[in-house]
Amino acid sequence: MTKPLRKAVLPVAGLGTRFLPATKAMAKEMLPVVDKPLIQYAVEEARAAGVQQFCLVTGRGKTAIVEHFDIAYELEATLRARHKEAELRMLRESQLPPGSIVTVRQQEPMGLGHAIWCARAFVGDDPFAILLPDDLVLSETPCLQQLAEAYYQTGGCVVAVTEVPHEHTNRYGILDIGKDDGRLVEVKGLVEKPKPEDAPSDLSIIGRYVMVPEVMQYLGMLERGAGGEVQLTDAMAKLIGQVPFHGLRYEGRRFDCGDKIGFLEAQIAFALKRPEMAGAVRAFLKTYV
Ligand code: UTP
């Protein structure tokens, strides 16, 4: 029996150096795409997949991220007095039910693996999702929901994967693959940021995972990997052979919003999906191209 997926860990303690100076005093995860912060997209995606409990792994200067999910009493009262119904609805959509969000502090940004390990008490013995909020996916079915559906079929670990250009394998966690039905691939190995000549495939992991709690015991060894950081990929690799482990070629388009170009592209793609602004965006784009 696969346990239901009800928990998600969202690491938000990174320094966001690729986005300086915007991220000097503000968290990268609060950057908006059109009108919604990245963190809210991630939380909505997780809720659509059945997640009910959230753990944000935070660091210094990140409190606004947690406050974003609170009730904003003064703002609500003002909007109500002014009969701004649409805005009120929007505010309510960004609230999480009481008790459904906790935070843990990473203190020192020692890498993604270390950030996830900081959530070990929250995870306990349950399977959990990991969402990296700076990876944004535009899709018909929310990306984590696609992963959750695969998880309920296979159990174990399921990671979202996509083909990357061969010369870019050194930027990503890359899969060594076994059986492949075109959508779901069996994972035989994982390598963090291999040189193109050493890469076992061009299939890279993006920031969506369904993990088994056992990953915590490997993360707890705090072994330093690529870049001197505690790598999630290295701990996940140790689970291969112990639990089912699959990559899912999800339907959708992913934008790396931790990168300036990816972020700009996401603005355009998400704006073009909004009926009330698509026409205007298309019109102004023509004047630049
Ligand atoms: P990134 O690789 O994007 O690093 O982290 P970063 O520090 O956020 O950004 P740059 O590269 O300096 O611009 C991927 C995810 O892992 C989290 C980040 O917050 C992001 O969600 N992370 C990374 C942590 O929570 N702690 C860390 O020590 C490292």
PDB file of C-alpha atoms and ligand atoms in Angstrom, residues 10-20 23 28-29 57-59 62 106 108-116 131-135 193 229-230 256-259, ligand 1:
ATOM      1  CA  LEU A  10       9.572  23.897  -0.027  1.00  0.00           C
ATOM      2  CA  PRO A  11      13.184  24.987   0.385  1.00  0.00           C
ATOM      3  CA  VAL A  12      13.451  28.772   0.236  1.00  0.00           C
ATOM      4  CA  ALA A  13      16.706  29.418   2.073  1.00  0.00           C
ATOM      5  CA  GLY A  14      18.929  29.928  -0.985  1.00  0.00           C
ATOM      6  CA  LEU A  15      20.764  33.217  -1.455  1.00  0.00           C
ATOM      7  CA  GLY A  16      19.445  33.908  -4.947  1.00  0.00           C
ATOM      8  CA  THR A  17      22.773  35.338  -6.101  1.00  0.00           C
ATOM      9  CA  ARG A  18      21.793  35.086  -9.772  1.00  0.00           C
ATOM     10  CA  PHE A  19      19.089  37.651  -9.120  1.00  0.00           C
ATOM     11  CA  LEU A  20      21.036  40.345  -7.335  1.00  0.00           C
ATOM     12  CA  THR A  23      17.314  39.567  -3.916  1.00  0.00           C
ATOM     13  CA  LYS A  28      13.631  35.342  -4.655  1.00  0.00           C
ATOM     14  CA  GLU A  29      10.471  33.318  -4.012  1.00  0.00           C
ATOM     15  CA  VAL A  57      12.796  25.761   4.898  1.00  0.00           C
ATOM     16  CA  THR A  58      13.733  29.386   5.418  1.00  0.00           C
ATOM     17  CA  GLY A  59      16.688  31.544   6.320  1.00  0.00           C
ATOM     18  CA  LYS A  62      12.553  35.321   4.386  1.00  0.00           C
ATOM     19  CA  GLN A 106      18.423  26.287   7.653  1.00  0.00           C
ATOM     20  CA  GLU A 108      23.513  28.289   6.756  1.00  0.00           C
ATOM     21  CA  PRO A 109      22.922  27.688   3.029  1.00  0.00           C
ATOM     22  CA  MET A 110      24.824  24.391   2.804  1.00  0.00           C
ATOM     23  CA  GLY A 111      22.946  23.189  -0.257  1.00  0.00           C
ATOM     24  CA  LEU A 112      19.572  21.830  -1.306  1.00  0.00           C
ATOM     25  CA  GLY A 113      20.172  18.435   0.345  1.00  0.00           C
ATOM     26  CA  HIS A 114      20.939  20.114   3.649  1.00  0.00           C
ATOM     27  CA  ALA A 115      17.804  22.284   3.332  1.00  0.00           C
ATOM     28  CA  ILE A 116      15.633  19.190   2.867  1.00  0.00           C
ATOM     29  CA  LEU A 131       8.892  21.725  -4.823  1.00  0.00           C
ATOM     30  CA  LEU A 132      11.583  24.241  -5.719  1.00  0.00           C
ATOM     31  CA  PRO A 133       9.526  27.420  -6.124  1.00  0.00           C
ATOM     32  CA  ASP A 134      11.911  28.982  -8.637  1.00  0.00           C
ATOM     33  CA  ASP A 135      11.058  26.210 -11.099  1.00  0.00           C
ATOM     34  CA  LYS A 193      26.087  18.212 -12.927  1.00  0.00           C
ATOM     35  CA  GLU A 229      27.273  21.463  -1.027  1.00  0.00           C
ATOM     36  CA  VAL A 230      25.136  18.697   0.468  1.00  0.00           C
ATOM     37  CA  ASP A 256      13.850  28.454 -14.440  1.00  0.00           C
ATOM     38  CA  CYS A 257      12.770  31.614 -12.649  1.00  0.00           C
ATOM     39  CA  GLY A 258      15.981  31.714 -10.608  1.00  0.00           C
ATOM     40  CA  ASP A 259      17.603  32.823 -13.839  1.00  0.00           C
TER      41      ASP A 259
HETATM   42  P1  UTP B   1      19.475  27.408  -6.291  1.00  0.00           P
HETATM   43  O1  UTP B   1      20.431  26.450  -6.884  1.00  0.00           O
HETATM   44  O2  UTP B   1      18.591  28.158  -7.224  1.00  0.00           O
HETATM   45  O3  UTP B   1      20.301  28.400  -5.374  1.00  0.00           O
HETATM   46  O4  UTP B   1      18.599  26.609  -5.239  1.00  0.00           O
HETATM   47  P2  UTP B   1      19.905  29.809  -4.816  1.00  0.00           P
HETATM   48  O5  UTP B   1      20.844  30.143  -3.723  1.00  0.00           O
HETATM   49  O6  UTP B   1      18.453  29.878  -4.466  1.00  0.00           O
HETATM   50  O7  UTP B   1      20.111  30.796  -6.050  1.00  0.00           O
HETATM   51  P3  UTP B   1      21.463  31.261  -6.815  1.00  0.00           P
HETATM   52  O8  UTP B   1      21.943  30.072  -7.593  1.00  0.00           O
HETATM   53  O9  UTP B   1      22.443  31.768  -5.796  1.00  0.00           O
HETATM   54  O10 UTP B   1      20.979  32.368  -7.705  1.00  0.00           O
HETATM   55  C1  UTP B   1      17.536  25.770  -5.596  1.00  0.00           C
HETATM   56  C2  UTP B   1      16.520  25.746  -4.473  1.00  0.00           C
HETATM   57  O11 UTP B   1      17.104  25.265  -3.272  1.00  0.00           O
HETATM   58  C3  UTP B   1      16.977  26.211  -2.228  1.00  0.00           C
HETATM   59  C4  UTP B   1      16.738  27.539  -2.908  1.00  0.00           C
HETATM   60  O12 UTP B   1      16.021  28.424  -2.079  1.00  0.00           O
HETATM   61  C5  UTP B   1      15.944  27.119  -4.151  1.00  0.00           C
HETATM   62  O13 UTP B   1      14.565  26.914  -3.843  1.00  0.00           O
HETATM   63  N1  UTP B   1      18.203  26.165  -1.400  1.00  0.00           N
HETATM   64  C6  UTP B   1      19.422  26.095  -1.989  1.00  0.00           C
HETATM   65  C7  UTP B   1      18.092  26.196  -0.033  1.00  0.00           C
HETATM   66  O14 UTP B   1      16.978  26.271   0.534  1.00  0.00           O
HETATM   67  N2  UTP B   1      19.232  26.124   0.720  1.00  0.00           N
HETATM   68  C8  UTP B   1      20.469  26.043   0.145  1.00  0.00           C
HETATM   69  O15 UTP B   1      21.451  25.967   0.892  1.00  0.00           O
HETATM   70  C9  UTP B   1      20.541  26.031  -1.250  1.00  0.00           C
END
